[in-house]
mmCIF file of C-alpha atoms and ligand atoms in Angstrom:
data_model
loop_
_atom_site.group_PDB
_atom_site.id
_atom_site.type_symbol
_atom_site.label_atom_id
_atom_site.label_comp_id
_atom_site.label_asym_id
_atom_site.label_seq_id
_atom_site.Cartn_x
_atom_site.Cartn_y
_atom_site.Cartn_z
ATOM 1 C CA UNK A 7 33.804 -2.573 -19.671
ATOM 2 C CA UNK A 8 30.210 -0.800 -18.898
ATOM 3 C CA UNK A 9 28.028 -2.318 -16.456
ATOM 4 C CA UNK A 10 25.470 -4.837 -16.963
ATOM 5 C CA UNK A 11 21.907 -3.386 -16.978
ATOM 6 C CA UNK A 12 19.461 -4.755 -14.536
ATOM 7 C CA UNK A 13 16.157 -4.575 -16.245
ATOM 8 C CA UNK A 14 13.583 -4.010 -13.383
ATOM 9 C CA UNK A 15 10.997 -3.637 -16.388
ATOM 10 C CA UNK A 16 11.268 -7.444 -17.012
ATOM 11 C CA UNK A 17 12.164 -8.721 -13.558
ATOM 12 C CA UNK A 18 9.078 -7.087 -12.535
ATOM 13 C CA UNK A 19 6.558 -8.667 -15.356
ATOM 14 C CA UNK A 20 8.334 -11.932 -14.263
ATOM 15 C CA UNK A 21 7.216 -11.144 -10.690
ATOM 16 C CA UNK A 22 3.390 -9.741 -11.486
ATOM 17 C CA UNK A 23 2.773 -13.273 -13.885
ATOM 18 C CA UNK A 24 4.133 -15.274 -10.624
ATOM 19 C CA UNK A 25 1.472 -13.707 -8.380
ATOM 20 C CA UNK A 26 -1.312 -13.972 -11.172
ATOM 21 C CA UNK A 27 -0.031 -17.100 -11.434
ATOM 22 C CA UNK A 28 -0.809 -18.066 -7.778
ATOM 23 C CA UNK A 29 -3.676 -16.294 -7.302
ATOM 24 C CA UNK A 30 -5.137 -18.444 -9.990
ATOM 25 C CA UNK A 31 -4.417 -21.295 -7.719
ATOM 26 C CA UNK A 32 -6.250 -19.929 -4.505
ATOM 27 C CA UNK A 33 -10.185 -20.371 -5.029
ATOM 28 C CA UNK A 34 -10.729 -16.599 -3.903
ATOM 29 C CA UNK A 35 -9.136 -13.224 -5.078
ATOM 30 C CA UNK A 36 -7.541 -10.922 -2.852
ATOM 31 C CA UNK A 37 -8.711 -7.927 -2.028
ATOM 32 C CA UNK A 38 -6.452 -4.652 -2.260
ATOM 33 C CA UNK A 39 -8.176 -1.396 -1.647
ATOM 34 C CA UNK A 40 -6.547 1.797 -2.330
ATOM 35 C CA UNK A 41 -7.419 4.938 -0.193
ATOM 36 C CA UNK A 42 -6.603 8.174 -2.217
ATOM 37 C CA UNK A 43 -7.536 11.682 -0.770
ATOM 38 C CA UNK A 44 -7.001 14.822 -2.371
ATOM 39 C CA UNK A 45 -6.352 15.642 -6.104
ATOM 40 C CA UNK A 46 -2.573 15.320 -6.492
ATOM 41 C CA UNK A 47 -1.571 14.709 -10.377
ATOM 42 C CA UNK A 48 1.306 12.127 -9.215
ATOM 43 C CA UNK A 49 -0.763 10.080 -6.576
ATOM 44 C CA UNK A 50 -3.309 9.641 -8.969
ATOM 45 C CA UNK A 51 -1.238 8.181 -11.286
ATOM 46 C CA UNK A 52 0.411 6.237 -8.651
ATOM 47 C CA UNK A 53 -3.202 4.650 -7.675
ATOM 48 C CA UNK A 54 -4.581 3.855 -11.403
ATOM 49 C CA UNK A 55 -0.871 1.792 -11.988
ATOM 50 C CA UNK A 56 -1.125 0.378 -8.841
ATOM 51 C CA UNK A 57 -5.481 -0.272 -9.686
ATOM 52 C CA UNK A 58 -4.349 -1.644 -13.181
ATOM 53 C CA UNK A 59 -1.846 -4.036 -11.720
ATOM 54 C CA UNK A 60 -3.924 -5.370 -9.631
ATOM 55 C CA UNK A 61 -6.373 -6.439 -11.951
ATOM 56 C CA UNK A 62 -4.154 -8.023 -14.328
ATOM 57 C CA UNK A 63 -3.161 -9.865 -11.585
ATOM 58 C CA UNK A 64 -6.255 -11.468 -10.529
ATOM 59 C CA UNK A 65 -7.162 -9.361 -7.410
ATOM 60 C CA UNK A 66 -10.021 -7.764 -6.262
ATOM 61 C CA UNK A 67 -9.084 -3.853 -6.703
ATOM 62 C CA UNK A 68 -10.966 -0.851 -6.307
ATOM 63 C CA UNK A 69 -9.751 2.580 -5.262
ATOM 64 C CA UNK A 70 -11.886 5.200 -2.820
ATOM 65 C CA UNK A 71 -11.476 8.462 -3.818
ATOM 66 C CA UNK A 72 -12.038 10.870 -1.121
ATOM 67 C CA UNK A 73 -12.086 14.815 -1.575
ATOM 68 C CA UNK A 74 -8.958 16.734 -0.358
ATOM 69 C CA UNK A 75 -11.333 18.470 2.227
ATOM 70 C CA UNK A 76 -11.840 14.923 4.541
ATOM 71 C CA UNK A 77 -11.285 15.079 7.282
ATOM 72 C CA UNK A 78 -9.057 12.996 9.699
ATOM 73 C CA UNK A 79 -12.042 11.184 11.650
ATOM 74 C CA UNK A 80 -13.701 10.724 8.208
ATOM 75 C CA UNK A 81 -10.555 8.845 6.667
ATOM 76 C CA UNK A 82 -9.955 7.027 10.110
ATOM 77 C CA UNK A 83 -13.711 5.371 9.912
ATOM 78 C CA UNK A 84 -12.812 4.782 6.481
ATOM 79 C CA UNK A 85 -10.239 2.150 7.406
ATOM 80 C CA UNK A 86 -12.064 1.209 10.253
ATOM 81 C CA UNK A 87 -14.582 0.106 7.839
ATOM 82 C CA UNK A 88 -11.592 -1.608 5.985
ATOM 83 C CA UNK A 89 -10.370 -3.228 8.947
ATOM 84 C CA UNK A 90 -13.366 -4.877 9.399
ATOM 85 C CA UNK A 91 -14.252 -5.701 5.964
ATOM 86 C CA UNK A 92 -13.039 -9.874 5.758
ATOM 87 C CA UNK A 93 -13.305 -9.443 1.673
ATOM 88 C CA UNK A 94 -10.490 -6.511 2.665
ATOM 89 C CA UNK A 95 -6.921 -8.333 2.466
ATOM 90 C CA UNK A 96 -4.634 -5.439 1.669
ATOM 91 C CA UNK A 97 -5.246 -1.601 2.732
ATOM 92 C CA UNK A 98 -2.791 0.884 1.183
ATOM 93 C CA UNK A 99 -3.296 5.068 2.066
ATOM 94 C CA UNK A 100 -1.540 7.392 -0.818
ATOM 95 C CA UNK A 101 0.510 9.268 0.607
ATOM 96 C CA UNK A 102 0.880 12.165 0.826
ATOM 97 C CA UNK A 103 -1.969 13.390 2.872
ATOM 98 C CA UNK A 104 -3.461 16.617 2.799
ATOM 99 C CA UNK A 105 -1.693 18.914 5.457
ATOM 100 C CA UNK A 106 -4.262 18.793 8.228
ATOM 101 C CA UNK A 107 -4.736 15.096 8.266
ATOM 102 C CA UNK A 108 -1.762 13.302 10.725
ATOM 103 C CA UNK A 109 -0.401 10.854 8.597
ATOM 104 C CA UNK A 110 1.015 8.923 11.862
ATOM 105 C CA UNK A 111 -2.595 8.349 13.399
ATOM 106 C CA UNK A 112 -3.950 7.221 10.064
ATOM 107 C CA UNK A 113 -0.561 4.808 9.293
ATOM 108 C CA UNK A 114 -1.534 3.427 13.036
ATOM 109 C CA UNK A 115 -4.911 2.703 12.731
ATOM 110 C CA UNK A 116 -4.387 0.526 9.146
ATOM 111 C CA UNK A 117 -4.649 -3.561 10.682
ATOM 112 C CA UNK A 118 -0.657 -4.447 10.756
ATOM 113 C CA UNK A 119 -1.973 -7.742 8.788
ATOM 114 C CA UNK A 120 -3.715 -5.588 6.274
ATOM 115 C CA UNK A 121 -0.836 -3.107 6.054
ATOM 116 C CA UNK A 122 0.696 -4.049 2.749
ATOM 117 C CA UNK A 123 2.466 -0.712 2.365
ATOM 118 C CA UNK A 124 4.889 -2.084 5.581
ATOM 119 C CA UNK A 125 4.144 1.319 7.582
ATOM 120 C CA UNK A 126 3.097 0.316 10.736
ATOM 121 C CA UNK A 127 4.948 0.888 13.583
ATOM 122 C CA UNK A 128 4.043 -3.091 14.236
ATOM 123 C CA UNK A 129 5.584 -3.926 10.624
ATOM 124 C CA UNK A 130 8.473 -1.457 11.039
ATOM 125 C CA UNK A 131 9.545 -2.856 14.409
ATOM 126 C CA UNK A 132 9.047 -6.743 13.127
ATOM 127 C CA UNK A 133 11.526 -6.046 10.079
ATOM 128 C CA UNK A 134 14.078 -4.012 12.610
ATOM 129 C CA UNK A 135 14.460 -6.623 14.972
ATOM 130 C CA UNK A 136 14.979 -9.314 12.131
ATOM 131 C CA UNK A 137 11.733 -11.204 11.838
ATOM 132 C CA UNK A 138 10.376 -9.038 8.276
ATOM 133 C CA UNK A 139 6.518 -9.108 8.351
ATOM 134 C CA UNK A 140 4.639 -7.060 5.723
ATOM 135 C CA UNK A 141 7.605 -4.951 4.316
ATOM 136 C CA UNK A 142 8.025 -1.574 2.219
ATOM 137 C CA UNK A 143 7.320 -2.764 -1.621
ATOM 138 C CA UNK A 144 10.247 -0.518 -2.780
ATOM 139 C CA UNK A 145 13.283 -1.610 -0.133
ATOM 140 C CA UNK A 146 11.412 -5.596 -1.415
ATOM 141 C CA UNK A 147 11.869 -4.769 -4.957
ATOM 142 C CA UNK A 148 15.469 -3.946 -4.336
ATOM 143 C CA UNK A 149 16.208 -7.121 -2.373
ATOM 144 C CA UNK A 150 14.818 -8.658 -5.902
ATOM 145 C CA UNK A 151 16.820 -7.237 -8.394
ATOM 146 C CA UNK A 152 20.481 -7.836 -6.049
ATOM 147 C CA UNK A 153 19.053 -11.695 -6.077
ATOM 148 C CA UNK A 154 17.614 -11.638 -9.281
ATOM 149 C CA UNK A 155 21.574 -9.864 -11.032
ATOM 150 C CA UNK A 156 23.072 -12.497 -8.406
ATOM 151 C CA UNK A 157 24.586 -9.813 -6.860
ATOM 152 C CA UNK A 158 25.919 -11.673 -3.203
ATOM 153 C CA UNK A 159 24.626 -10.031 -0.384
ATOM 154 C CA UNK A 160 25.875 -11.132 2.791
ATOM 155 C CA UNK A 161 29.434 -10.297 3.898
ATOM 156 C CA UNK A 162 28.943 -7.533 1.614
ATOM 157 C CA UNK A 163 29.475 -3.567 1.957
ATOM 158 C CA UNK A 164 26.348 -2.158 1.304
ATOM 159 C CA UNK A 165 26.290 1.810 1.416
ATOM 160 C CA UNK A 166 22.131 3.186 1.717
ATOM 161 C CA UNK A 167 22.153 7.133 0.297
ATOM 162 C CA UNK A 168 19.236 8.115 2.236
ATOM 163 C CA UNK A 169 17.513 7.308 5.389
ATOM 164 C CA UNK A 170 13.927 7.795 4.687
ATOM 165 C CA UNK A 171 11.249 5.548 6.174
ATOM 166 C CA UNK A 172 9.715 4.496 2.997
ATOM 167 C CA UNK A 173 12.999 3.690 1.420
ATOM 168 C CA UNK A 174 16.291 4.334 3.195
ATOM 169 C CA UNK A 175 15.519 2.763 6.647
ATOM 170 C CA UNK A 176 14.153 -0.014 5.423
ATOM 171 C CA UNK A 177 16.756 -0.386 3.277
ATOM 172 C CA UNK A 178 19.076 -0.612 5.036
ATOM 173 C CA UNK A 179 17.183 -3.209 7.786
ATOM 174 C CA UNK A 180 16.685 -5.453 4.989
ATOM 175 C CA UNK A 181 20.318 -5.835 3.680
ATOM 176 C CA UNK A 182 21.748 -6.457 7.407
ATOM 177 C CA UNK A 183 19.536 -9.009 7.341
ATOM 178 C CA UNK A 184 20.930 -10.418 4.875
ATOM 179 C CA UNK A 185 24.033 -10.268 6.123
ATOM 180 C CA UNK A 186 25.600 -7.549 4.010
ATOM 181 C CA UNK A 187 28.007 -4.777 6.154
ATOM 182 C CA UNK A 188 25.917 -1.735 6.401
ATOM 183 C CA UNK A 189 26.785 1.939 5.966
ATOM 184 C CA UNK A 190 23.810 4.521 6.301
ATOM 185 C CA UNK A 191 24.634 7.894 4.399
ATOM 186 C CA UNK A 192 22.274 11.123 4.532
ATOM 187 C CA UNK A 193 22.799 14.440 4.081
ATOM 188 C CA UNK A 194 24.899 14.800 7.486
ATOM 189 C CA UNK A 195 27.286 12.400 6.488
ATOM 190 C CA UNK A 196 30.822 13.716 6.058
ATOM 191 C CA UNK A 197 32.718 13.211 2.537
ATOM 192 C CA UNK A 198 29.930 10.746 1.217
ATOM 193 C CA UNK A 199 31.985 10.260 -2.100
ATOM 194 C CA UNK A 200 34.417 8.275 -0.082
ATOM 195 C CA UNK A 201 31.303 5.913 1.295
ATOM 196 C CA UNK A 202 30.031 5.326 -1.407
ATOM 197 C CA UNK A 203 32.973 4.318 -2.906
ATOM 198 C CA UNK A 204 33.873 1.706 -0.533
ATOM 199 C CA UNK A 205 30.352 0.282 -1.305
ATOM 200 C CA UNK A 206 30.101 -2.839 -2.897
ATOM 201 C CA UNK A 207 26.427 -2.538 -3.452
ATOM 202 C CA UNK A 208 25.382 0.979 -3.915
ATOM 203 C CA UNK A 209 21.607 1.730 -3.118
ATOM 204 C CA UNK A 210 20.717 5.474 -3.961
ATOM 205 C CA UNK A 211 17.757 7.290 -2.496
ATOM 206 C CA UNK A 212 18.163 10.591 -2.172
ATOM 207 C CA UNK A 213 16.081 12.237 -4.619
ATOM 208 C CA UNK A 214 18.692 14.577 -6.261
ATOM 209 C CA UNK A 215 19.090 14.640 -9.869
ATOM 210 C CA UNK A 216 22.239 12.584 -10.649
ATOM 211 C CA UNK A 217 23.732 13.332 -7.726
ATOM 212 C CA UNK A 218 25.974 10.307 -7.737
ATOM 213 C CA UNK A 219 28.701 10.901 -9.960
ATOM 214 C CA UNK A 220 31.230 8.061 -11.568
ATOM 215 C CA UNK A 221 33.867 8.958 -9.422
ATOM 216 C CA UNK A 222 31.890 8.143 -6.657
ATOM 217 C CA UNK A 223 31.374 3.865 -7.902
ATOM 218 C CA UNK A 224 33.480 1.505 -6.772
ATOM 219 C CA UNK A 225 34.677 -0.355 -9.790
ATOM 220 C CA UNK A 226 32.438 -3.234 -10.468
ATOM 221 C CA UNK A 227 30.204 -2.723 -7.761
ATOM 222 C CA UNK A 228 26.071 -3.121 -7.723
ATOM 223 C CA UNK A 229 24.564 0.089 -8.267
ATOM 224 C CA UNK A 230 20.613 0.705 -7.800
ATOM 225 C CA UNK A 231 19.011 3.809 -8.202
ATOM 226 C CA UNK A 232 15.949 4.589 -6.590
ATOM 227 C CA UNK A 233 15.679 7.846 -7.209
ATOM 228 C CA UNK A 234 12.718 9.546 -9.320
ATOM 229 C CA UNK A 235 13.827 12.612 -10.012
ATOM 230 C CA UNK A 236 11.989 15.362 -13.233
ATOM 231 C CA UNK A 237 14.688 17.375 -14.809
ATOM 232 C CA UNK A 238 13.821 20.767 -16.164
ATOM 233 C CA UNK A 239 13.414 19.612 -19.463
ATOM 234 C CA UNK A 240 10.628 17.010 -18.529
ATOM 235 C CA UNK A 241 12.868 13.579 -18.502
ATOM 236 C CA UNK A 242 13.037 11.177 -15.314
ATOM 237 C CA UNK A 243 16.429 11.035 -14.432
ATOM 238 C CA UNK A 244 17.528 9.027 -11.126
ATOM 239 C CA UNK A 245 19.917 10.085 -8.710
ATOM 240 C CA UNK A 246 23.032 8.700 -10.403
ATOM 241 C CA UNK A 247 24.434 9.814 -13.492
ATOM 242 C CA UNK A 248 23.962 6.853 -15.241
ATOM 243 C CA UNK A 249 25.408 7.134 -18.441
ATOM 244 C CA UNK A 250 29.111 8.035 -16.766
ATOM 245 C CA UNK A 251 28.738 5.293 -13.708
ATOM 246 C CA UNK A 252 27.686 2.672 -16.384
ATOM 247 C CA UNK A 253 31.881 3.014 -17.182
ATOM 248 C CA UNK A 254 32.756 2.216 -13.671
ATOM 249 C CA UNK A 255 29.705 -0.304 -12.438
ATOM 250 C CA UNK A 256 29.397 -3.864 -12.725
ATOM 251 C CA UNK A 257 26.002 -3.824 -12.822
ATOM 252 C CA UNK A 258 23.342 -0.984 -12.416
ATOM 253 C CA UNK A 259 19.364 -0.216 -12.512
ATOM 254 C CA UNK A 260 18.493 2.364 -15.137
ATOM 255 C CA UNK A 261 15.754 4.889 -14.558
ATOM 256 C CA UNK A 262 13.350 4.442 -15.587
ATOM 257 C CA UNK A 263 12.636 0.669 -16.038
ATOM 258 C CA UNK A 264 14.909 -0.214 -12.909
ATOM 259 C CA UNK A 265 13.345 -0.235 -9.770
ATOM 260 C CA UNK A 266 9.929 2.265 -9.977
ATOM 261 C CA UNK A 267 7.780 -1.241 -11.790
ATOM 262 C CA UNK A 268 9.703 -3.096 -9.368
ATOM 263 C CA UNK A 269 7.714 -1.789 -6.052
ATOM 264 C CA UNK A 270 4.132 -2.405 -7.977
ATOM 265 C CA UNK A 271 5.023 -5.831 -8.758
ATOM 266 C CA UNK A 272 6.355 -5.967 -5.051
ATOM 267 C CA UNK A 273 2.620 -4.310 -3.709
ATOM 268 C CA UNK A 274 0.898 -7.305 -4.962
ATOM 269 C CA UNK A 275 3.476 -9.688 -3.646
ATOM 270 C CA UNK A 276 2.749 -7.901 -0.103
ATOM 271 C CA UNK A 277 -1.294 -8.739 -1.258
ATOM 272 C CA UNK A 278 -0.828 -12.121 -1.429
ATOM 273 C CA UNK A 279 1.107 -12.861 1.880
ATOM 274 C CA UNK A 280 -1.333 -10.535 3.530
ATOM 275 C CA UNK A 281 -4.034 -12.466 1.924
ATOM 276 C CA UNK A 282 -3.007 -16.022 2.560
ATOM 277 C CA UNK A 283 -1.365 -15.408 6.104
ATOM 278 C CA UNK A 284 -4.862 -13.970 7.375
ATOM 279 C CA UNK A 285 -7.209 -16.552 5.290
ATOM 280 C CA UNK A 286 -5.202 -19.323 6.513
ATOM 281 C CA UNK A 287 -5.588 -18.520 10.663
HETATM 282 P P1 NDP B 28 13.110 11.629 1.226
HETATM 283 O O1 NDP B 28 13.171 13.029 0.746
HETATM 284 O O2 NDP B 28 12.101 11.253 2.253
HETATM 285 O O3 NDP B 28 14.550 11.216 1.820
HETATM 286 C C1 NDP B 28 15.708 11.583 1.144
HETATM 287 C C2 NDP B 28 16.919 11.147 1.937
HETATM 288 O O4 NDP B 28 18.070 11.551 1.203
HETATM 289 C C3 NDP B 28 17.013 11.783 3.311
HETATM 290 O O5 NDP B 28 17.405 10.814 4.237
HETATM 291 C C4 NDP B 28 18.082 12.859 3.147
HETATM 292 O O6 NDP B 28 18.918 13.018 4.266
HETATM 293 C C5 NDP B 28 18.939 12.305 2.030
HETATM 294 N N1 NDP B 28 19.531 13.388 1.267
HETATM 295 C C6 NDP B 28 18.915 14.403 0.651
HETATM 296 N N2 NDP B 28 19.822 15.218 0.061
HETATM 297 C C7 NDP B 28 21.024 14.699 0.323
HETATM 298 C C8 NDP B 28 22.351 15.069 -0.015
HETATM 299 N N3 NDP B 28 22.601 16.152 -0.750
HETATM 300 N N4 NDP B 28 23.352 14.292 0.420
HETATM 301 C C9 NDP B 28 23.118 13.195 1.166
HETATM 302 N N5 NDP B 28 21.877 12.778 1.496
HETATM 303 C C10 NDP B 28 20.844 13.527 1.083
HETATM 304 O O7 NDP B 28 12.986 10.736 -0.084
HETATM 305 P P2 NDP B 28 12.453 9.231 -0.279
HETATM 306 O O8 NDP B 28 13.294 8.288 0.492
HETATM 307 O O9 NDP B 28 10.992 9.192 -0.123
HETATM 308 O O10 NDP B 28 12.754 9.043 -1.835
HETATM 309 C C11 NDP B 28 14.065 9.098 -2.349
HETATM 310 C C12 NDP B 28 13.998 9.030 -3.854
HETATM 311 O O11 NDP B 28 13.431 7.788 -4.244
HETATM 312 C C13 NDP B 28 13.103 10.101 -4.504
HETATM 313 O O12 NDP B 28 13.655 10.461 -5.748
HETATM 314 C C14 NDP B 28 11.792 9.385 -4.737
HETATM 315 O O13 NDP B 28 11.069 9.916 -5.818
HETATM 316 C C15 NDP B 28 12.291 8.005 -5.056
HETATM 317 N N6 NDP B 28 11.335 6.932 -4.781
HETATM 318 C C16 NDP B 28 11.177 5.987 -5.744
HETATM 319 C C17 NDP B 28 10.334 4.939 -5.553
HETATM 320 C C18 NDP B 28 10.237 3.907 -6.624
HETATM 321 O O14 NDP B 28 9.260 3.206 -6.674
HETATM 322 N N7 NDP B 28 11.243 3.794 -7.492
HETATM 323 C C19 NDP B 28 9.536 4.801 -4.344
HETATM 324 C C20 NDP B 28 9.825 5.793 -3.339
HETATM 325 C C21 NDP B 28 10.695 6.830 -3.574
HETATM 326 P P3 NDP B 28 18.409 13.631 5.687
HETATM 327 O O15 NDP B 28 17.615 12.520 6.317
HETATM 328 O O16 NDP B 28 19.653 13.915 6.399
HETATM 329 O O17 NDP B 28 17.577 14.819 5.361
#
């Protein structure tokens, strides 16, 4: 039997026409500003998605564009300026930054209630001891589509490939608070095939090119793929070989339309609780 395809593409439209629908309903728009520096291809495609999202959805958007040259106090009076701005609900740096700006100091000096990227160490340490804040869009966008597929979370084994900050971490802190049974694997782990079998719910973030082979599924488990990955021929391929783990899966994201519009749709979720948690004190 091959799995059943969790289509992020449509979860995520469902979730984007939910916020529009909501911020239709609030008498003010909120206001997400997007800090790019630098000329990276990727970010800047990033920032017009993320720009054109926004919009759609009713918010205030714009994007500063700052030359790859800025320098560190430069960018840091930048979001002091953002800080202080009240029209300002939601402050999001690209990352990554250009070598010679810390991207630490700048992640600290974002307002924890304006964070809406769930960076801060003030965010970070609110979701690890239980009581989630402003959390990572992606890690959100998973919780989604294992709700939204009615995958059952807690008493679960959940197995995390990858223990990133923006992804793995996170990850991982939001399914044990759900309840699942988790298992963080990383590129130290010994015999990771056998871990990831075990897993019930499979979350991949890596960033290898189908690294995760069938043999590595446990039957009818949850499998979501996070990884992004650009094979040599030009194609986005995740970081599980999807066509052969579709045999063994009971349900899996594909890639792309899985998870990537899922953390978007998840940004301007983060917007909106930023915006009505600090309108409302
Ligand atoms: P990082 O490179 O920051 O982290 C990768 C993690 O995978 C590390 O923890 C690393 O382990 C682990 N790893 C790498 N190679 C292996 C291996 N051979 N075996 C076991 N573990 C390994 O990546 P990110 O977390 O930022 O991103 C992961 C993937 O998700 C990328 O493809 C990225 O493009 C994608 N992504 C997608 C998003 C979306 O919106 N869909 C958003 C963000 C990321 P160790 O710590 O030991 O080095």
């Amino acid at each position: 039997m091959t799995a059943r395809i969790i289509d992020g593409k449509a979860v995520a439209a469902e979730l984007r026409a939910a916020v529009a629908g909501r911020v239709a309903t609030l008498g003010y728009r909120p206001g997400l500003v997007v800090v790019l520096v630098g000329d990276d291809p990727a970010s800047a495609v990033y920032v017009r998605n993320k720009d054109r999202a926004a919009h759609g959805a009713g918010f205030e958007s714009r994007t500063i564009r700052l030359p790859a040259a800025t320098s560190e106090a430069e960018l840091l009076a930048v979001i002091a300026g953002l800080n202080d701005d009240p029209q300002t609900d939601g402050i999001l740096v690209q990352l990554p930054l250009p070598r010679h700006i810390a991207t630490a100091a700048i992640i600290r000096a974002i307002d924890p209630a304006k964070d809406v990227d769930g960076f801060h160490p003030e965010n970070v340490a609110a979701l690890a001891l239980g009581a989630p804040r402003l959390v990572p869009c992606t890690p959100r966008g998973v919780m989604r589509l294992l709700e939204v597929s009615g995958t059952p979370v807690a008493g679960r084994r959940a197995v995390v490939l990858g223990r990133s900050n923006i992804v793995g971490r996170p990850m991982a802190a939001l399914l044990l608070s759900a309840d699942a049974t988790v298992t963080i694997a990383h590129s130290r782990t010994r015999d990771i095939a056998a871990e990831c079998r075990r897993a019930e719910i499979l979350i991949a973030a890596v960033g290898r090119a189908e690294m995760v082979k069938a043999e590595w599924i446990g039957p009818g488990s949850t499998v979501i793929d996070v990884g992004i990955n650009r094979t040599e021929a030009g194609t986005l391929v995740g970081d599980v070989d999807y066509q052969a783990a579709r045999e063994v899966a009971g349900a899996i994201t594909p890639v792309p339309g899985g998870v990537g519009p899922m953390t978007i749709a998840c940004l301007l979720e983060n917007t909106l609780d930023a915006a009505i948690a600090r309108r409302s004190c």
